[in-house]
Short mmCIF file of C-alpha atoms and ligand atoms in Angstrom, two decimals:
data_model
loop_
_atom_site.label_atom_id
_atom_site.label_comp_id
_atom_site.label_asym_id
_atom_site.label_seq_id
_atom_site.Cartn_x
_atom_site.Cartn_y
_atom_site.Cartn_z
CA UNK A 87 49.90 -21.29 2.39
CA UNK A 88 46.36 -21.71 0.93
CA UNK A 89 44.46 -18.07 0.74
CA UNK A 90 41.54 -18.25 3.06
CA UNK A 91 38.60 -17.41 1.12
CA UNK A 92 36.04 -14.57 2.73
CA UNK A 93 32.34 -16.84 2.62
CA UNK A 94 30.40 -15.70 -0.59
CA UNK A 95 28.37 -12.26 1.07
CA UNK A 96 24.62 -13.32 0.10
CA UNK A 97 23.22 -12.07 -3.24
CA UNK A 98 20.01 -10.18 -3.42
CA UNK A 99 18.72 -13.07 -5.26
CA UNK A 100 19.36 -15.37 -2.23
CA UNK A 101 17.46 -13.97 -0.16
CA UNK A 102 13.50 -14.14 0.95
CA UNK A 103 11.22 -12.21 -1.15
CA UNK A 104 10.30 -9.92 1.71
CA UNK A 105 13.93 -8.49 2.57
CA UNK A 106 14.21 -7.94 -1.43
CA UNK A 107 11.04 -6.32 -1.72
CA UNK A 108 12.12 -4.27 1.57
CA UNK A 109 15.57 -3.25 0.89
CA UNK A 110 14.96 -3.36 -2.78
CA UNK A 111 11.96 -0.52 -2.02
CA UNK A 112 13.46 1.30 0.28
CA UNK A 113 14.77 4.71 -1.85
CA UNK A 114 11.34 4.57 -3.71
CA UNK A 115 9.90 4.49 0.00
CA UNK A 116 11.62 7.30 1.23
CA UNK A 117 10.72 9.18 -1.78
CA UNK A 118 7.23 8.65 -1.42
CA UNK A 119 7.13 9.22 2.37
CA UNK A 120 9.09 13.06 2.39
CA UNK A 121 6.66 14.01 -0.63
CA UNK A 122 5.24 17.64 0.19
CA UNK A 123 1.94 16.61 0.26
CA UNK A 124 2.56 13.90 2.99
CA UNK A 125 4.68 16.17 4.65
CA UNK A 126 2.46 18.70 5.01
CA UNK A 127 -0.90 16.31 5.04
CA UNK A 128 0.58 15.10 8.83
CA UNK A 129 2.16 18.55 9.94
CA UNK A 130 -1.81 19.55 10.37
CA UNK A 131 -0.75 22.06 7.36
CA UNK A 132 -3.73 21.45 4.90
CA UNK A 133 -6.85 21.20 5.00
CA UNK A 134 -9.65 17.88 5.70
CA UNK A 135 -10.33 18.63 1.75
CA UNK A 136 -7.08 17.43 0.71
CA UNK A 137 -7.35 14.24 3.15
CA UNK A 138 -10.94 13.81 1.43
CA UNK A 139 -9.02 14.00 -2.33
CA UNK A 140 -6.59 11.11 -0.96
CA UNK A 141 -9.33 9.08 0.07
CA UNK A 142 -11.00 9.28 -2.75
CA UNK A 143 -7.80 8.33 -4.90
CA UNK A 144 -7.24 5.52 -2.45
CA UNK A 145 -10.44 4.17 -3.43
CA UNK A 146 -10.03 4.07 -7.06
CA UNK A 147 -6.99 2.43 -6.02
CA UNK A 148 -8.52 -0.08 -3.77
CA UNK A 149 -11.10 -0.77 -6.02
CA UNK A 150 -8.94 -1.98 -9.07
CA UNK A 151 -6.28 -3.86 -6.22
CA UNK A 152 -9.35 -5.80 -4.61
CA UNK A 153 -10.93 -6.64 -8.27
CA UNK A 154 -7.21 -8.53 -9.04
CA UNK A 155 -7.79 -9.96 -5.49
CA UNK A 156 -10.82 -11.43 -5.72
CA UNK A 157 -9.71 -12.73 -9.56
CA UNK A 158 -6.01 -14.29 -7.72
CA UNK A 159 -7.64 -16.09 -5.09
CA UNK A 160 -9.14 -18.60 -7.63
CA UNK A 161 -5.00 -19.55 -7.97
CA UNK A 162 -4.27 -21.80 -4.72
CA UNK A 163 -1.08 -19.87 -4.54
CA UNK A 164 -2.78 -16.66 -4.92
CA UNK A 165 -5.41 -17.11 -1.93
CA UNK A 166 -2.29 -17.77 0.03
CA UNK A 167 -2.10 -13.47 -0.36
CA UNK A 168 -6.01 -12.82 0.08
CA UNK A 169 -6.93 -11.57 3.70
CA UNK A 170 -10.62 -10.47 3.98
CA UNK A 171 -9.68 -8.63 6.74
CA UNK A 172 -7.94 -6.39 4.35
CA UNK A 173 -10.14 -5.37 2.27
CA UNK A 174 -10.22 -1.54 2.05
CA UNK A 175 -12.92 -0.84 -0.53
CA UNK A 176 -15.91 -0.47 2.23
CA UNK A 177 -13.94 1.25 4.76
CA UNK A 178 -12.99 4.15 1.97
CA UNK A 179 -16.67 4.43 0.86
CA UNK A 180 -17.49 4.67 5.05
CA UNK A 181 -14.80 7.66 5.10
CA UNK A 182 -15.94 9.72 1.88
CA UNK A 183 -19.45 9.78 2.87
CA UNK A 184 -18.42 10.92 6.30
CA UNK A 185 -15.72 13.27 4.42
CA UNK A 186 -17.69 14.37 1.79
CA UNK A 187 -21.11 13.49 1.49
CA UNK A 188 -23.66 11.10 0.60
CA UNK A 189 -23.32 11.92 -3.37
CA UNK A 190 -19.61 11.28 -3.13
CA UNK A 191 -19.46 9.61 -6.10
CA UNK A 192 -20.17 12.62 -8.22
CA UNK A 193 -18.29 14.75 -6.25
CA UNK A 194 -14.95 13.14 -6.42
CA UNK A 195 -11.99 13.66 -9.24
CA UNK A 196 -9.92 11.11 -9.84
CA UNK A 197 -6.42 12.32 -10.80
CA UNK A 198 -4.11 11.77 -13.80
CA UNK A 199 -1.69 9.80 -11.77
CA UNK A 200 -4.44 7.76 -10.21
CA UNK A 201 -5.41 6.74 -13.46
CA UNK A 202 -2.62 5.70 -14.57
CA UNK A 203 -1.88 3.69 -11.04
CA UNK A 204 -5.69 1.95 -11.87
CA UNK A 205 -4.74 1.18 -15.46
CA UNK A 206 -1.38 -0.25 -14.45
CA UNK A 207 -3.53 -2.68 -11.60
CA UNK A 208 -5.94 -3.67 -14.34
CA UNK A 209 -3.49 -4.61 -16.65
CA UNK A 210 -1.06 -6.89 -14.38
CA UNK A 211 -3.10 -7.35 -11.54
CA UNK A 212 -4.25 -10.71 -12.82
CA UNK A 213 -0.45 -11.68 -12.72
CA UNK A 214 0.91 -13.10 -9.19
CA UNK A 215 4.24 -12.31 -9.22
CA UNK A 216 2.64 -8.20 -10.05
CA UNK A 217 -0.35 -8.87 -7.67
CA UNK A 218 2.09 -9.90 -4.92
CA UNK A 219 4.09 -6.57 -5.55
CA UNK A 220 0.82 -4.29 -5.59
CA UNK A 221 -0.58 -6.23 -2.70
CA UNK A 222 2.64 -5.80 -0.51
CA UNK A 223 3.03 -2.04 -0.91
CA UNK A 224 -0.51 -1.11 -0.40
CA UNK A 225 -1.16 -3.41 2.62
CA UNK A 226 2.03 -3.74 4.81
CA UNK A 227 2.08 0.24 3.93
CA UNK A 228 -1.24 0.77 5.82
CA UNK A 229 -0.81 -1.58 8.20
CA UNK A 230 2.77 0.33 8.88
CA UNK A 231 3.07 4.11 7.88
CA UNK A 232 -0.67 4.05 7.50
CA UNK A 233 -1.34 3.82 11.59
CA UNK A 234 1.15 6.97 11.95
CA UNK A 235 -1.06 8.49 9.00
CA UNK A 236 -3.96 7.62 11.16
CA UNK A 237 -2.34 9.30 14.60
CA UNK A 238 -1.68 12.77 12.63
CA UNK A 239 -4.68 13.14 11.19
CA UNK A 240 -6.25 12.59 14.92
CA UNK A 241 -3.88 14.80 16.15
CA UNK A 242 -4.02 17.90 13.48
CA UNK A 243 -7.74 17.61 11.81
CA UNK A 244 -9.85 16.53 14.71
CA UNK A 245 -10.28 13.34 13.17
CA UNK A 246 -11.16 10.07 15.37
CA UNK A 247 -13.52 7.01 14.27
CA UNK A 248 -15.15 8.56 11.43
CA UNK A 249 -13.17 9.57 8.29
CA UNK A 250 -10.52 6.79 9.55
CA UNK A 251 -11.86 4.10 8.98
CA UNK A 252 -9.23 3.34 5.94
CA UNK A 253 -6.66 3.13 8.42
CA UNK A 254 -8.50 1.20 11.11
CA UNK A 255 -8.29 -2.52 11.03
CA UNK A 256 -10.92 -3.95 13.12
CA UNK A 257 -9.92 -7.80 12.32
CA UNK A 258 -6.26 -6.90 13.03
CA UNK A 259 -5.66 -5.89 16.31
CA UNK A 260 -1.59 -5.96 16.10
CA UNK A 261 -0.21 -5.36 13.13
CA UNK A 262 3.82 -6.61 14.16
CA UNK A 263 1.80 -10.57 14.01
CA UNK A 264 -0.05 -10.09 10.72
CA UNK A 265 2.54 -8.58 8.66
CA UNK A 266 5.23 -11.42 10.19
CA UNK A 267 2.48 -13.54 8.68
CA UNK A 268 2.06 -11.79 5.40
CA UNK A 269 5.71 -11.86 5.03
CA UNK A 270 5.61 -15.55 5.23
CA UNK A 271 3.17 -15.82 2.56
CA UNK A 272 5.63 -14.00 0.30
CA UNK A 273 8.77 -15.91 1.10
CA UNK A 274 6.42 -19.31 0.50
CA UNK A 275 5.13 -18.37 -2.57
CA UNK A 276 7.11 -20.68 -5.85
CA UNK A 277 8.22 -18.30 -8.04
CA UNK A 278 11.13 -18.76 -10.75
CA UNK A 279 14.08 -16.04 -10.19
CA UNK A 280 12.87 -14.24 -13.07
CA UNK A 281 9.58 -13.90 -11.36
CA UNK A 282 11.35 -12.65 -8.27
CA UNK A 283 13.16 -9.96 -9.97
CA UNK A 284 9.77 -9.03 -11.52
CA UNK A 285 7.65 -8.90 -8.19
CA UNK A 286 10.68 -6.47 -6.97
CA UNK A 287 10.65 -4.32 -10.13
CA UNK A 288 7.08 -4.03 -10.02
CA UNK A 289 7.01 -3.03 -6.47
CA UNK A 290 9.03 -0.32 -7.28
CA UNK A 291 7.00 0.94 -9.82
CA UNK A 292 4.07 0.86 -7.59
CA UNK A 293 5.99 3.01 -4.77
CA UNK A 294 6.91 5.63 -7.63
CA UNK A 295 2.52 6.03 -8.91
CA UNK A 296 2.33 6.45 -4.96
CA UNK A 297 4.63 9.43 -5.01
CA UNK A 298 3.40 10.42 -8.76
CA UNK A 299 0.03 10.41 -6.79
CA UNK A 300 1.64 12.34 -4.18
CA UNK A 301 2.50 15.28 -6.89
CA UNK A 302 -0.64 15.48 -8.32
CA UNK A 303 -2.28 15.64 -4.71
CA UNK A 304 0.06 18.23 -3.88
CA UNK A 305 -0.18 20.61 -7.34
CA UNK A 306 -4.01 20.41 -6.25
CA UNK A 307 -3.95 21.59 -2.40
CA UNK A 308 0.01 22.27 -1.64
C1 HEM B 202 3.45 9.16 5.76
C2 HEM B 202 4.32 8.53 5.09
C3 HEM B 202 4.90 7.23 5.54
C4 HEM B 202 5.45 6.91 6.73
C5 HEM B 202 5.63 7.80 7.93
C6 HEM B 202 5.85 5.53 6.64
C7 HEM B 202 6.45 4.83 7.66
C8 HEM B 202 6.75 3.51 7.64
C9 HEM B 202 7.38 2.78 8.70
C10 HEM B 202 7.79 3.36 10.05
C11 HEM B 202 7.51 1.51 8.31
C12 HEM B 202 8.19 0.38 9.09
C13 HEM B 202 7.16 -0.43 9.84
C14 HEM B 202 7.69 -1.72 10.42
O1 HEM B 202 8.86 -1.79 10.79
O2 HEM B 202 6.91 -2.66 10.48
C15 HEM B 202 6.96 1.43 6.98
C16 HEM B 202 6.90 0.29 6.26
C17 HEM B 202 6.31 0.20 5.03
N1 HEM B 202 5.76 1.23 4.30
FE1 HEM B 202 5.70 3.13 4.82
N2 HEM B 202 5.51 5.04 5.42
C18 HEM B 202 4.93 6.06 4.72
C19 HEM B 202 4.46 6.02 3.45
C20 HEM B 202 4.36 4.88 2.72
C21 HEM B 202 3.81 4.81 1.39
C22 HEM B 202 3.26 5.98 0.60
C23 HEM B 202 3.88 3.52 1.01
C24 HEM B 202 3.44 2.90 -0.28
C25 HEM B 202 2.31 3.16 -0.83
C26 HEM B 202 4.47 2.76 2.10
C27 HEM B 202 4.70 1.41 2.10
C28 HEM B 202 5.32 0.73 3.11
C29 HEM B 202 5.58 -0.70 3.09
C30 HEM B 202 5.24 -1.65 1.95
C31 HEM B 202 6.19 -1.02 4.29
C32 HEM B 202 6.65 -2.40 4.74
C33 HEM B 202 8.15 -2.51 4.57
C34 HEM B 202 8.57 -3.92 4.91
O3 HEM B 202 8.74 -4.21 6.09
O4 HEM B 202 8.73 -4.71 3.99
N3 HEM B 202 4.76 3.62 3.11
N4 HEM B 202 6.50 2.67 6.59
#
């Protein structure tokens, strides 16, 4: 009698670039999500100061992601990954003068972790394969954890158009359509499996300065 051979189970490497970066993300996403300061940032438990100090992180953030954007879109593969209707960097400068003040700039401290988050953008950013992995885990992360960021902050800090406008899409008005899309883009994109493994590893990375972020955020206001 000839053994019946179970069909192969799929390999990781088989499948699209979204459900890897996903399921390949997913512990480093927990971790980030059940930090203490997120916790407690949308239990109402601190204070619009420490909301203020993540905004201005984000926009150090922002700033160095969007400089690697506007440098990748030159590639014809990389504008596949360039929404305008992304962009962050004017929404977080709308939200820190509203949050802070008008002399924001010199008001703001950008964190140890942040810095090292910035340096790590500046020095791969210019790579696909690592902008495709920064892009992913900033953008489909606000566009999904983000809105429920954007619901407790209304809820617990009194919050409503101004001081949100980070998490307020005006381009997008459904996110489930747009990040079907964005997924696309991923999957289509014609990388070798090396490069694969890479944008996975380097998404992973990127999760973990969220949550180093996280710690320094919290040692400051938790
Ligand atoms: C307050 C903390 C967070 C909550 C409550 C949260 C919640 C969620 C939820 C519910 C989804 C699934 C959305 C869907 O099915 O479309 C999601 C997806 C995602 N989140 Fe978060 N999240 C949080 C923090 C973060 C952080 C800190 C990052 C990274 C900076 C992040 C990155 C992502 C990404 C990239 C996805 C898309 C996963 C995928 O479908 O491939 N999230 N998040």
């Amino acid at each position: 009698m000839t053994a019946v051979t179970p069909p192969a189970a799929a390999t990781p490497t088989d499948q699209p670039l979204s459900l890897r970066l996903r399921e390949g993300t997913r512990p480093e996403h927990e971790a980030a999500e059940s930090s203490g300061f997120v916790e407690k940032l949308m239990g109402g438990e601190l204070g619009i100061a420490a909301y203020a100090d993540l905004a201005a992180q984000q926009w150090a953030i922002y700033g160095a992601l969007e400089q690697a954007s506007a440098a990748i879109r030159q590639d014809d593969q990389g504008a596949t990954l360039v929404f305008d209707e992304l962009t962050r960097t004017p929404e977080i400068e709308k939200d820190l003068t509203f949050l802070v003040g008008a002399d924001w700039a010199e008001r703001v401290t950008i964190h140890p972790a942040t810095q090292r988050y910035v340096a790590r953008l500046h020095e791969v950013g210019g790579s696909l394969p690592a902008y495709a992995a920064h892009a992913y885990t900033r953008y489909l992360g606000d566009l999904s954890g983000g809105q429920i960021i954007k619901r407790m902050m209304e809820r617990h800090y009194g919050l409503s158009v101004d001081g949100l406008a980070f998490y307020t899409f005006t381009e997008i008005p459904r996110s489930k359509p747009f990040k079907d899309v964005y997924r696309e883009r991923l999957d289509a994109l014609r990388l070798t499996p090396e490069q694969l493994a890479g944008t996975v590893a380097e998404a992973k990375l990127a999760f973990r300065l969220n949550s180093d972020l996280f710690a320094d955020l919290g040692a400051a206001h938790c």
